[in-house]
Amino acid sequence: MNTYKFSARTNAFYPVAQQAIYEQAGTWPADAVDVDDSVYQEFAANITPVGKMRAVGDDGLPVWIDIPEPDPQLQSTRQTTLQLTLAEVALQCAVDEGKASDAQVAELATIKSEIARRFVTAQLWTDIPEPDPQLRATRKTVSQLSLEAFALQCAVDEGKASETQIAELAVLRADIANRIGEKT
């Protein structure tokens, strides 16, 4: 029994059991076609193969295609914006706590200006596919570790960090550097 339909227009699966709800909301795709449950399992329920993304084949059904290489300029802009944003957050913490020097306040203004100049719209940002699930997981872990390190750095900057927290900050920084392939 087919429990899903596939829309080539939206490149998405829709549960047949919820068709009435979609129709009532006016969002049921007119091009939805029956697909075998094995097609749904392969292209929606299971993990995407490394280096692939779902697309619509000539027959209107889902297929795996190679993830296109991201535009190098856009990728560079994204990376720079992420680095600037992390620097902005750290400086903003110091400013908010009233602990920033005049030089740090000026640096924060410069960074905010640079971020605004380099701003990439959300639409363009999402066009850069992540190469594989492992890299995506590594980036998520690095982001989480960076937030922890940021919180500890704020405590250090405020003079409220214990020796244990200072040591933990050093370990976090080394872990982050190791995960992104840099030397501390």
Coordinates of C-alpha atoms in Angstrom, one line a residue:
M1 CA 0.0 0.0 0.0
N2 CA 1.3 3.5 -0.9
T3 CA 1.1 5.8 2.1
Y4 CA 3.0 8.7 0.5
K5 CA 2.7 10.9 -2.6
F6 CA 5.6 12.8 -4.1
S7 CA 5.5 16.3 -5.7
A8 CA 8.1 17.1 -8.3
R9 CA 7.3 20.8 -8.0
T10 CA 8.1 20.9 -4.3
N11 CA 10.5 18.0 -4.2
A12 CA 8.7 16.7 -1.2
F13 CA 6.7 13.7 0.1
Y14 CA 3.2 14.1 1.5
P15 CA 1.4 11.5 3.7
V16 CA -1.8 10.3 2.0
A17 CA -3.5 10.1 5.4
Q18 CA -3.1 13.9 5.8
Q19 CA -4.3 14.8 2.3
A20 CA -7.6 16.2 3.5
I21 CA -5.7 18.5 5.9
Y22 CA -3.4 19.7 3.2
E23 CA -6.4 20.3 0.8
Q24 CA -8.3 22.2 3.5
A25 CA -5.3 24.4 4.0
G26 CA -4.9 24.8 0.2
T27 CA -1.4 23.4 0.2
W28 CA -1.9 19.9 -1.4
P29 CA 0.3 19.9 -4.5
A30 CA -1.6 19.3 -7.7
D31 CA 1.2 17.2 -9.2
A32 CA 1.4 14.7 -6.2
V33 CA 1.8 11.2 -7.5
D34 CA 1.7 7.8 -5.7
V35 CA 5.1 6.4 -4.8
D36 CA 6.0 3.1 -3.3
D37 CA 6.8 3.2 0.4
S38 CA 10.3 2.0 -0.5
V39 CA 10.8 5.2 -2.4
Y40 CA 9.8 7.3 0.6
Q41 CA 12.1 5.2 2.8
E42 CA 15.1 5.7 0.5
F43 CA 14.6 9.4 -0.2
A44 CA 13.0 10.8 3.0
A45 CA 13.2 8.4 5.9
N46 CA 16.8 7.2 5.6
I47 CA 20.0 9.3 5.9
T48 CA 21.1 11.0 2.7
P49 CA 24.1 9.4 1.1
V50 CA 27.3 11.3 1.7
G51 CA 27.9 13.9 -1.1
K52 CA 24.4 13.6 -2.5
M53 CA 21.2 15.6 -2.4
R54 CA 17.7 14.8 -3.5
A55 CA 16.5 16.2 -6.8
V56 CA 13.7 15.4 -9.2
G57 CA 14.5 13.1 -12.1
D58 CA 13.2 13.4 -15.7
D59 CA 10.4 11.0 -14.7
G60 CA 9.2 13.4 -12.0
L61 CA 10.4 11.0 -9.2
P62 CA 13.2 11.6 -6.7
V63 CA 16.8 10.8 -7.5
W64 CA 20.1 11.3 -5.8
I65 CA 22.5 13.8 -7.4
D66 CA 26.0 15.0 -6.5
I67 CA 26.0 18.1 -4.3
P68 CA 27.2 20.9 -6.5
E69 CA 30.3 22.7 -5.4
P70 CA 29.5 26.0 -3.6
D71 CA 30.5 29.2 -5.2
P72 CA 34.0 29.9 -3.7
Q73 CA 33.3 33.6 -3.3
L74 CA 30.0 33.0 -1.4
Q75 CA 31.7 30.3 0.7
S76 CA 34.5 32.7 1.6
T77 CA 32.0 35.4 2.5
R78 CA 30.1 33.0 4.7
Q79 CA 33.2 31.9 6.5
T80 CA 34.4 35.5 7.1
T81 CA 31.0 36.5 8.3
L82 CA 30.9 33.6 10.8
Q83 CA 34.3 34.6 12.1
L84 CA 33.4 38.3 12.4
T85 CA 30.1 37.4 14.2
L86 CA 32.0 35.4 16.8
A87 CA 34.4 38.3 17.4
E88 CA 31.4 40.7 17.6
V89 CA 29.7 38.5 20.2
A90 CA 32.8 38.5 22.4
L91 CA 33.3 42.2 22.1
Q92 CA 29.6 42.9 22.7
C93 CA 29.8 41.0 25.9
A94 CA 32.6 43.2 27.2
V95 CA 30.7 46.3 26.1
D96 CA 27.5 45.1 27.8
E97 CA 29.4 44.5 31.0
G98 CA 31.0 47.9 30.9
K99 CA 34.5 46.3 30.7
A100 CA 35.4 47.2 27.2
S101 CA 38.2 49.6 26.5
D102 CA 37.8 52.5 24.0
A103 CA 39.8 50.4 21.5
Q104 CA 37.5 47.4 22.0
V105 CA 34.4 49.7 21.5
A106 CA 36.0 51.0 18.3
E107 CA 36.8 47.5 17.1
L108 CA 33.2 46.4 17.8
A109 CA 31.9 49.3 15.6
T110 CA 34.3 48.3 12.8
I111 CA 33.3 44.6 13.0
K112 CA 29.6 45.5 12.9
S113 CA 30.2 47.7 9.9
E114 CA 32.1 45.0 8.2
I115 CA 29.4 42.4 8.9
A116 CA 26.8 44.8 7.5
R117 CA 28.9 45.3 4.4
R118 CA 29.4 41.6 3.8
F119 CA 25.8 40.7 4.7
V120 CA 24.5 37.7 2.8
T121 CA 20.8 37.2 2.5
A122 CA 19.2 34.1 4.1
Q123 CA 18.3 32.9 0.7
L124 CA 21.9 32.9 -0.6
W125 CA 23.2 31.5 2.7
T126 CA 21.0 28.4 2.5
D127 CA 22.1 27.8 -1.1
I128 CA 25.5 26.5 0.2
P129 CA 24.9 22.8 0.8
E130 CA 26.8 21.1 3.6
P131 CA 29.2 18.5 2.0
D132 CA 28.3 15.6 4.3
P133 CA 26.6 14.7 7.6
Q134 CA 30.0 14.2 9.4
L135 CA 31.1 17.8 8.5
R136 CA 27.7 19.1 9.6
A137 CA 28.0 17.3 12.9
T138 CA 31.6 18.7 13.4
R139 CA 30.4 22.2 12.7
K140 CA 27.5 21.8 15.2
T141 CA 29.9 20.5 17.8
V142 CA 32.4 23.4 17.2
S143 CA 29.5 25.9 17.5
Q144 CA 28.5 24.4 20.8
L145 CA 32.1 24.4 22.1
S146 CA 32.5 28.0 20.9
L147 CA 29.5 29.1 22.9
E148 CA 30.8 27.3 26.0
A149 CA 34.2 28.9 25.5
F150 CA 32.6 32.3 25.0
A151 CA 30.7 32.0 28.3
L152 CA 33.9 31.1 30.1
Q153 CA 35.8 33.9 28.4
C154 CA 33.2 36.4 29.7
A155 CA 33.7 35.0 33.2
V156 CA 37.5 35.4 32.8
D157 CA 37.1 38.9 31.5
E158 CA 34.9 39.8 34.4
G159 CA 37.4 38.4 36.9
K160 CA 34.8 35.9 38.1
A161 CA 36.4 32.7 36.7
S162 CA 37.8 30.0 39.0
E163 CA 41.1 28.3 38.2
T164 CA 39.1 25.3 37.1
Q165 CA 37.1 27.4 34.6
I166 CA 40.3 29.0 33.3
A167 CA 41.8 25.5 32.7
E168 CA 38.5 24.4 31.1
L169 CA 38.6 27.4 28.7
A170 CA 42.1 26.3 27.6
V171 CA 40.9 22.8 27.0
L172 CA 37.9 24.0 25.0
R173 CA 40.1 26.3 22.9
A174 CA 42.4 23.4 22.1
D175 CA 39.5 21.1 21.3
I176 CA 38.0 23.7 19.0
A177 CA 41.3 24.3 17.2
N178 CA 41.8 20.5 16.9
R179 CA 38.3 20.1 15.4
I180 CA 38.8 22.8 12.8
G181 CA 42.3 21.7 12.0
E182 CA 44.2 24.7 13.3
K183 CA 47.1 24.8 15.8
T184 CA 46.7 26.5 19.1

